[in-house]
Coordinates of C-alpha atoms in Angstrom, one line a residue:
M226 CA 92.9 5.1 -97.3
A227 CA 96.3 6.6 -98.0
D228 CA 97.0 9.7 -96.0
A229 CA 99.9 12.0 -95.4
S230 CA 101.7 11.6 -92.1
P231 CA 102.4 14.7 -90.1
D232 CA 106.2 14.0 -90.4
S233 CA 105.9 14.4 -94.2
F234 CA 105.4 18.2 -93.9
V235 CA 109.0 19.3 -93.8
P236 CA 109.2 22.4 -96.0
G237 CA 112.1 24.7 -96.2
G238 CA 113.0 27.9 -98.0
S239 CA 111.9 31.4 -97.6
R240 CA 108.5 32.9 -96.6
R241 CA 107.0 36.0 -98.1
H242 CA 104.8 36.9 -95.2
R243 CA 106.3 35.5 -92.0
R244 CA 107.3 37.4 -89.0
P245 CA 109.6 36.1 -86.2
G246 CA 107.7 35.1 -83.1
Q247 CA 107.9 33.5 -79.7
S248 CA 106.3 30.1 -78.8
G249 CA 104.4 28.5 -76.0
V250 CA 103.0 30.3 -73.0
G251 CA 105.2 33.3 -73.6
L252 CA 103.7 33.8 -77.0
R253 CA 100.1 33.5 -75.8
R254 CA 100.8 36.0 -73.0
A255 CA 102.5 38.5 -75.3
L256 CA 99.7 38.1 -77.9
V257 CA 96.9 38.6 -75.3
L258 CA 98.7 41.8 -74.2
A259 CA 99.1 43.0 -77.7
L260 CA 95.5 42.3 -78.6
A261 CA 94.2 44.0 -75.5
V262 CA 95.1 47.4 -76.7
P263 CA 93.1 49.3 -79.3
L264 CA 93.9 49.0 -82.9
T265 CA 96.5 51.5 -84.0
S266 CA 96.2 51.0 -87.8
A267 CA 93.3 52.6 -89.6
A268 CA 93.7 50.0 -92.3
L269 CA 92.9 47.3 -89.8
A270 CA 90.2 49.2 -87.9
A271 CA 88.1 50.4 -90.8
P272 CA 86.0 48.4 -93.2
S273 CA 87.6 48.0 -96.7
A274 CA 86.1 49.5 -99.8
F275 CA 84.7 46.2 -100.7
A276 CA 81.0 46.3 -100.1
A277 CA 79.2 43.3 -98.6
G278 CA 77.2 42.5 -101.7
K279 CA 80.1 42.7 -104.2
G280 CA 82.8 40.2 -105.0
V281 CA 85.3 42.6 -106.4
G282 CA 88.9 43.3 -105.8
T283 CA 92.3 43.7 -107.4
T284 CA 92.7 41.1 -110.0
A285 CA 95.7 39.4 -111.5
K286 CA 96.1 37.7 -114.8
D287 CA 96.8 34.0 -114.8
T288 CA 100.4 33.4 -114.0
A289 CA 102.0 31.7 -117.0
P290 CA 104.6 29.0 -116.6
G291 CA 107.7 30.8 -115.7
E292 CA 111.4 30.3 -115.8
G293 CA 112.6 27.9 -113.1
L294 CA 109.5 25.8 -112.9
G295 CA 110.0 22.1 -113.2
A296 CA 108.2 20.2 -116.0
D297 CA 105.5 18.9 -113.6
D298 CA 104.7 22.4 -112.3
Q299 CA 104.7 23.8 -115.8
Q300 CA 102.2 21.1 -116.8
M301 CA 100.0 21.8 -113.7
V302 CA 100.0 25.6 -114.5
T303 CA 99.1 25.0 -118.1
N304 CA 96.2 22.6 -117.1
L305 CA 94.9 25.0 -114.5
G306 CA 94.8 27.8 -116.9
T307 CA 92.5 25.8 -119.1
R308 CA 90.4 24.1 -116.5
V309 CA 89.6 27.2 -114.4
L310 CA 87.6 28.3 -117.4
D311 CA 85.3 25.4 -117.0
P312 CA 81.7 26.8 -117.6
R313 CA 80.5 25.0 -114.4
L314 CA 82.7 27.4 -112.3
G315 CA 81.1 30.5 -113.8
P316 CA 82.9 33.8 -114.6
D317 CA 83.6 34.8 -111.0
V318 CA 86.2 32.4 -109.9
S319 CA 89.6 32.8 -108.2
G320 CA 92.5 30.5 -107.5
V321 CA 96.0 30.4 -106.1
V322 CA 98.6 27.7 -105.9
L323 CA 101.7 28.1 -103.8
D324 CA 104.8 26.0 -103.4
S325 CA 105.1 25.4 -99.6
A326 CA 108.8 25.0 -99.5
S327 CA 109.7 28.3 -101.2
G328 CA 106.5 30.2 -100.7
R329 CA 106.5 30.9 -104.4
T330 CA 103.2 31.6 -106.2
L331 CA 103.1 29.0 -108.9
W332 CA 99.7 30.0 -110.3
D333 CA 97.3 32.9 -109.7
H334 CA 93.9 33.4 -111.3
N335 CA 92.3 36.6 -109.8
G336 CA 93.8 35.5 -106.5
A337 CA 93.4 38.9 -104.9
T338 CA 89.7 39.2 -105.7
A339 CA 87.6 39.3 -102.6
L340 CA 84.9 36.7 -102.9
M341 CA 82.4 35.1 -100.5
P342 CA 84.4 32.2 -98.9
A343 CA 81.6 30.3 -97.1
S344 CA 83.0 27.9 -94.5
N345 CA 86.6 28.5 -95.6
T346 CA 86.2 31.3 -93.0
K347 CA 86.6 28.7 -90.3
L348 CA 90.3 28.5 -91.2
A349 CA 90.8 32.0 -89.9
T350 CA 88.6 31.4 -86.9
A351 CA 90.5 28.2 -85.9
T352 CA 93.9 29.9 -86.4
A353 CA 92.9 32.7 -84.0
A354 CA 91.4 30.5 -81.4
L355 CA 94.3 28.1 -81.2
T356 CA 96.8 31.0 -81.1
V357 CA 95.1 33.0 -78.4
L358 CA 93.7 30.2 -76.2
G359 CA 96.3 27.5 -77.0
P360 CA 95.7 24.0 -78.2
D361 CA 95.5 22.6 -74.6
H362 CA 92.8 25.0 -73.5
R363 CA 89.7 23.3 -72.0
F364 CA 86.2 24.8 -71.4
T365 CA 84.8 24.3 -67.9
T366 CA 81.1 23.8 -67.1
K367 CA 80.3 24.2 -63.4
V368 CA 77.6 23.5 -60.9
V369 CA 77.4 25.7 -57.8
Y370 CA 75.1 25.7 -54.8
G371 CA 73.7 28.7 -52.9
G372 CA 70.5 29.6 -51.2
G373 CA 68.8 26.3 -52.0
T374 CA 69.6 26.5 -55.7
L375 CA 71.9 24.5 -57.9
T376 CA 73.1 26.7 -60.8
L377 CA 74.5 25.2 -63.9
V378 CA 77.1 27.7 -65.2
G379 CA 78.0 27.6 -68.9
G380 CA 81.7 28.0 -69.9
G381 CA 81.4 27.9 -73.6
D382 CA 81.7 24.2 -74.1
R383 CA 79.9 23.4 -77.4
T384 CA 80.7 19.7 -77.0
L385 CA 79.0 19.2 -73.6
T386 CA 76.9 16.0 -73.7
G387 CA 74.0 14.6 -71.7
A388 CA 76.4 12.0 -70.2
D389 CA 78.5 14.9 -68.9
L390 CA 75.5 16.4 -67.3
A391 CA 74.5 13.1 -65.7
E392 CA 78.0 12.8 -64.2
M393 CA 77.8 16.3 -62.8
A394 CA 74.3 15.6 -61.5
S395 CA 75.5 12.5 -59.7
T396 CA 78.4 14.4 -58.1
A397 CA 76.0 17.2 -57.0
V398 CA 73.4 14.8 -55.6
A399 CA 76.1 13.0 -53.5
G400 CA 77.0 16.3 -52.0
L401 CA 73.4 17.4 -51.4
K402 CA 72.5 14.1 -49.7
A403 CA 75.6 14.3 -47.5
A404 CA 74.3 17.6 -46.3
G405 CA 70.9 16.2 -45.7
L406 CA 69.2 18.0 -48.6
T407 CA 66.7 16.2 -50.8
T408 CA 65.0 19.1 -52.6
V409 CA 66.7 21.9 -54.7
K410 CA 65.8 24.6 -57.2
V411 CA 67.7 24.6 -60.5
A412 CA 68.9 27.7 -62.5
V413 CA 71.2 28.2 -65.4
D414 CA 73.9 30.9 -65.8
D415 CA 74.9 31.6 -69.4
S416 CA 76.1 35.2 -68.7
L417 CA 79.6 34.4 -70.1
F418 CA 78.2 35.3 -73.6
P419 CA 75.9 38.3 -74.2
E420 CA 72.5 37.8 -75.7
P421 CA 72.7 36.0 -79.0
T422 CA 72.2 38.0 -82.2
L423 CA 72.2 37.4 -85.9
A424 CA 75.5 38.3 -87.6
N425 CA 75.7 40.8 -90.4
G426 CA 75.0 38.9 -93.5
W427 CA 73.1 36.0 -91.9
N428 CA 69.8 34.9 -93.3
S429 CA 67.2 35.0 -90.5
G430 CA 66.2 31.5 -91.4
Y431 CA 69.6 30.2 -90.2
Y432 CA 68.3 30.1 -86.6
P433 CA 68.1 27.5 -85.3
D434 CA 68.6 25.0 -88.1
S435 CA 72.0 25.9 -89.6
V436 CA 73.3 27.4 -86.4
A437 CA 71.8 27.6 -82.9
P438 CA 71.7 30.9 -81.0
V439 CA 75.2 31.3 -79.6
R440 CA 75.0 30.8 -75.9
A441 CA 77.6 29.7 -73.3
L442 CA 75.6 26.6 -72.3
V443 CA 74.3 23.9 -74.7
V444 CA 74.0 20.1 -74.4
D445 CA 74.4 17.5 -77.2
G446 CA 74.7 20.2 -79.8
R447 CA 70.9 20.6 -79.7
H448 CA 69.5 23.2 -82.2
V449 CA 66.8 24.9 -80.1
E450 CA 66.1 28.5 -79.5
D451 CA 67.2 28.6 -75.9
T452 CA 70.0 26.1 -75.5
S453 CA 70.7 27.2 -71.9
L454 CA 67.3 26.5 -70.5
D455 CA 67.2 23.3 -72.5
A456 CA 70.5 22.1 -70.8
G457 CA 69.1 23.2 -67.4
Q458 CA 66.0 21.1 -67.9
L459 CA 67.9 18.1 -68.9
F460 CA 70.2 18.6 -65.8
A461 CA 67.1 18.8 -63.6
Q462 CA 65.9 15.5 -65.1
K463 CA 69.3 13.9 -64.2
L464 CA 69.0 15.2 -60.6
T465 CA 65.6 13.7 -60.2
A466 CA 66.8 10.4 -61.6
A467 CA 69.6 10.5 -59.1
G468 CA 67.2 10.9 -56.2
V469 CA 66.8 14.7 -55.6
D470 CA 63.6 16.5 -56.1
V471 CA 63.6 19.7 -58.2
D472 CA 61.4 22.5 -56.9
G473 CA 59.7 24.4 -59.7
A474 CA 60.8 25.3 -63.2
V475 CA 64.4 25.9 -64.3
T476 CA 65.1 29.6 -64.3
R477 CA 67.9 31.8 -65.6
A478 CA 70.1 33.5 -63.0
T479 CA 73.7 34.6 -62.3
A480 CA 75.7 32.6 -59.9
G481 CA 76.6 34.4 -56.7
A482 CA 80.1 35.1 -55.6
G483 CA 79.5 33.1 -52.4
D484 CA 78.0 30.0 -54.2
V485 CA 79.8 26.8 -53.4
P486 CA 81.3 24.7 -56.3
V487 CA 79.9 21.2 -56.2
A488 CA 80.7 19.7 -59.6
Q489 CA 82.4 20.5 -62.9
H490 CA 83.2 19.1 -66.3
R491 CA 86.1 20.0 -68.4
S492 CA 85.9 19.6 -72.2
A493 CA 88.4 17.9 -74.4
A494 CA 91.4 20.0 -75.4
L495 CA 90.8 22.8 -77.9
S496 CA 92.9 21.0 -80.4
D497 CA 90.4 18.1 -80.5
I498 CA 87.5 20.5 -80.7
V499 CA 89.1 22.4 -83.7
H500 CA 89.8 19.0 -85.4
K501 CA 86.1 18.2 -85.2
M502 CA 85.0 21.6 -86.3
I503 CA 87.2 21.5 -89.4
K504 CA 86.4 17.9 -90.3
V505 CA 82.7 18.3 -90.4
S506 CA 82.5 22.1 -90.8
D507 CA 80.6 22.6 -87.5
N508 CA 79.0 26.1 -87.5
D509 CA 78.1 26.1 -83.8
I510 CA 81.6 25.3 -82.7
A511 CA 83.0 28.0 -84.9
E512 CA 80.7 30.7 -83.5
T513 CA 81.4 29.6 -79.9
L514 CA 85.2 29.7 -80.5
L515 CA 84.9 33.2 -82.0
R516 CA 83.4 34.5 -78.7
A517 CA 85.8 32.6 -76.5
T518 CA 88.7 34.1 -78.4
A519 CA 87.4 37.6 -77.9
L520 CA 86.9 37.0 -74.2
A521 CA 90.5 35.8 -73.8
T522 CA 91.8 39.1 -75.0
G523 CA 89.5 41.2 -72.8
R524 CA 87.0 42.0 -75.5
P525 CA 83.2 41.5 -75.4
A526 CA 82.1 38.0 -76.5
T527 CA 80.4 39.3 -79.7
F528 CA 80.8 38.9 -83.4
E529 CA 82.6 42.2 -83.6
G530 CA 84.9 41.4 -80.7
G531 CA 85.8 38.0 -82.1
T532 CA 86.4 39.1 -85.7
E533 CA 88.6 42.0 -84.6
V534 CA 90.8 39.5 -82.8
V535 CA 90.9 37.2 -85.9
R536 CA 92.1 40.1 -88.0
Q537 CA 94.8 41.0 -85.5
V538 CA 96.1 37.5 -85.0
L539 CA 96.4 36.9 -88.7
S540 CA 98.1 40.2 -89.4
L541 CA 100.2 40.9 -86.3
R542 CA 101.1 37.4 -85.3
Y543 CA 101.5 35.7 -88.7
G544 CA 101.9 38.5 -91.2
V545 CA 99.0 37.3 -93.3
S546 CA 97.7 39.9 -95.8
L547 CA 94.4 41.4 -94.9
D548 CA 93.9 43.2 -98.2
H549 CA 90.2 43.1 -99.0
F550 CA 89.6 40.8 -96.1
E551 CA 86.2 41.2 -94.4
I552 CA 84.5 38.8 -92.0
Y553 CA 81.5 39.2 -89.8
D554 CA 81.2 35.8 -88.2
G555 CA 83.2 32.7 -87.3
S556 CA 81.5 30.1 -89.3
G557 CA 81.3 31.6 -92.8
L558 CA 77.5 31.7 -92.9
S559 CA 77.6 35.4 -93.4
R560 CA 77.0 36.4 -97.0
A561 CA 78.9 39.7 -96.2
N562 CA 82.2 37.9 -95.7
R563 CA 84.9 38.4 -98.3
I564 CA 88.3 36.7 -98.3
P565 CA 90.6 36.5 -101.3
A566 CA 91.9 33.1 -102.3
A567 CA 95.4 34.4 -101.9
T568 CA 94.7 35.1 -98.2
L569 CA 93.2 31.7 -97.6
A570 CA 96.3 30.2 -99.2
E571 CA 98.6 32.2 -96.8
I572 CA 96.6 30.9 -93.8
L573 CA 97.0 27.3 -95.0
E574 CA 100.7 27.8 -95.8
L575 CA 101.2 28.3 -92.0
L576 CA 100.2 24.7 -91.6
T577 CA 103.2 23.5 -93.5
E578 CA 105.7 25.2 -91.2
P579 CA 107.1 23.0 -88.4
R580 CA 107.4 25.9 -86.0
Y581 CA 103.6 26.2 -86.0
A582 CA 102.9 22.5 -85.9
R583 CA 102.0 22.3 -82.2
T584 CA 99.7 25.3 -82.2
L585 CA 98.0 24.9 -85.5
G586 CA 98.5 21.2 -86.2
S587 CA 94.9 20.3 -85.4
I588 CA 93.7 22.4 -88.3
R589 CA 95.9 20.5 -90.7
E590 CA 94.9 17.1 -89.2
G591 CA 91.3 18.1 -89.3
L592 CA 91.2 19.0 -92.9
P593 CA 88.9 16.5 -94.7
V594 CA 90.7 14.0 -96.9
A595 CA 89.4 13.4 -100.4
G596 CA 87.1 10.4 -100.2
E597 CA 87.1 10.3 -96.3
A598 CA 83.7 9.1 -95.1
G599 CA 82.2 11.2 -92.3
S600 CA 83.9 14.3 -93.5
T601 CA 82.7 17.1 -95.8
L602 CA 84.8 15.4 -98.6
G603 CA 83.2 12.0 -98.1
P604 CA 81.5 10.0 -100.8
E605 CA 78.2 10.7 -99.1
W606 CA 78.6 14.2 -100.4
G607 CA 79.6 13.2 -103.9
R608 CA 83.2 14.5 -103.7
F609 CA 86.1 13.3 -105.8
D610 CA 84.0 10.7 -107.5
D611 CA 84.1 11.6 -111.1
M612 CA 86.5 10.4 -113.8
N613 CA 88.8 13.4 -113.5
S614 CA 89.1 13.7 -109.7
K615 CA 88.7 10.2 -108.3
C616 CA 92.5 9.7 -108.8
A617 CA 93.0 12.2 -105.9
V618 CA 91.1 10.2 -103.3
G619 CA 93.4 10.0 -100.2
K620 CA 95.8 12.5 -101.7
V621 CA 94.1 15.9 -101.0
R622 CA 93.4 17.6 -97.7
A623 CA 91.1 20.5 -98.0
K624 CA 88.5 22.7 -96.3
T625 CA 85.2 22.9 -98.1
G626 CA 82.8 25.8 -98.2
T627 CA 79.3 25.9 -99.5
L628 CA 76.6 28.5 -99.5
T629 CA 74.0 29.3 -102.1
G630 CA 76.0 31.2 -104.8
A631 CA 79.4 30.4 -103.2
I632 CA 81.6 27.3 -103.3
A633 CA 85.2 27.1 -102.1
L634 CA 87.9 24.4 -101.7
S635 CA 91.3 25.3 -100.1
G636 CA 93.9 22.8 -98.9
L637 CA 97.1 20.9 -99.3
T638 CA 98.4 18.2 -101.6
Q639 CA 101.7 16.8 -102.8
G640 CA 102.2 17.6 -106.4
K641 CA 103.4 15.2 -109.1
D642 CA 107.0 16.3 -108.2
G643 CA 106.4 15.1 -104.6
K644 CA 106.5 18.7 -103.2
W645 CA 103.7 20.1 -101.1
K646 CA 101.4 22.6 -102.7
V647 CA 99.0 24.9 -101.1
F648 CA 95.9 25.8 -103.1
S649 CA 92.7 27.8 -102.7
F650 CA 89.8 28.0 -105.2
V651 CA 86.7 30.1 -104.7
E652 CA 83.7 30.7 -107.0
N653 CA 80.7 33.0 -106.6
G654 CA 77.6 33.2 -108.6
S655 CA 77.8 30.2 -110.9
T656 CA 74.4 29.1 -112.2
A657 CA 75.4 25.4 -112.5
E658 CA 74.2 22.8 -110.1
A659 CA 76.2 22.7 -106.9
S660 CA 77.2 19.1 -107.5
A661 CA 78.6 20.1 -110.9
I662 CA 80.5 23.0 -109.5
K663 CA 82.1 20.8 -106.8
D664 CA 83.1 18.2 -109.5
A665 CA 84.8 21.0 -111.4
M666 CA 86.6 22.3 -108.3
D667 CA 87.6 18.8 -107.2
G668 CA 89.1 18.5 -110.7
L669 CA 91.2 21.6 -110.0
A670 CA 92.5 20.0 -106.8
A671 CA 93.3 16.8 -108.7
T672 CA 95.2 19.0 -111.2
V673 CA 97.4 20.4 -108.4
N674 CA 98.0 17.0 -107.1
G675 CA 99.1 16.0 -110.7
C676 CA 97.1 12.8 -110.8
W677 CA 94.9 14.5 -113.4
A678 CA 97.8 15.5 -115.7

């Protein structure tokens, strides 16, 4: 499948919303210090006037083909102006197309309207996590021993596997046997994150199918009510298989300051975790990263702490507009979230800038490619497979978003003129079948690419 190489993103020109910044460790330290202080702007601290149940905001009329646009862009703008009125998209639809080299808005259809973005929210979550924690950050799960108890200590690794537990169990057993111990109690410590709760705007039925309760300890991504005890029970089984008896049931405890470290597992780099999260739209990873990002700035590991950091990173670090921006979780499951298409496009535009490539590159590389099996734009989901959009297979990278009553598609593609375009399309409330809405939206992306001329 044809795909864009990272080196092909070499935009130039001006930026409407960029602020000069540092890079590397110095940036992360400065950002953590900046985010550790209370918000000073009432505009950032207070909720906007856009109520959770309403998709309203400042609207803009469609941008007509303007002077200075090339013939290809003029044709794209004309086609979008017609195709955005497709009845399948419904009356509550917004869209924006930017030229990545100049930062110019090529087309805008109600782009400032605040709509429910569904999983496009993950673009904001990932940007904040990579900026605050750094792409090389790894999550550590530990095993400590004290008072006859092995305690499995969760470190927020949402990718921990049974094989990782088996390896830690083997290391721990070797140490126990060397000390002449053949029986041990087992406990789990998931105190890194506070007790899980439902986010504002979550359907109570989301637990534990669409998202597991957010805890600092989970194994194999299992969707059970208590992922920590579940992981501890599997760890106990691994200990028994390795030749150490486990005394009693697994309990929840807090590791003592004097407990001795006996084993640990470090996750893959955050860049790899974000890549996976974006590619398959993993809700659990998103919610875990939201909490880890909050902790890194000294805030409580809560929905509120995490979303506050997301807002500050986008606004203070990158200069992204937060007009009418409201989020209450990291995954986009919240039906109270509101993000304008214009803001989503600004976030994606960061991915076209070489200076942010190391920090944010895993978001860009994780964006599903049209027709890519195993991603949310794969043929198994019926994406880019109709007569109008199939020409864009392999040519569009985009983050999907799907909730009942909300479908979004935001990404990057090279236009017919060979220049990179950033686009975001969001609809709320269409009464058409979801598959029909997605076909219409895929057609808009193919229009931006220019293959559907």
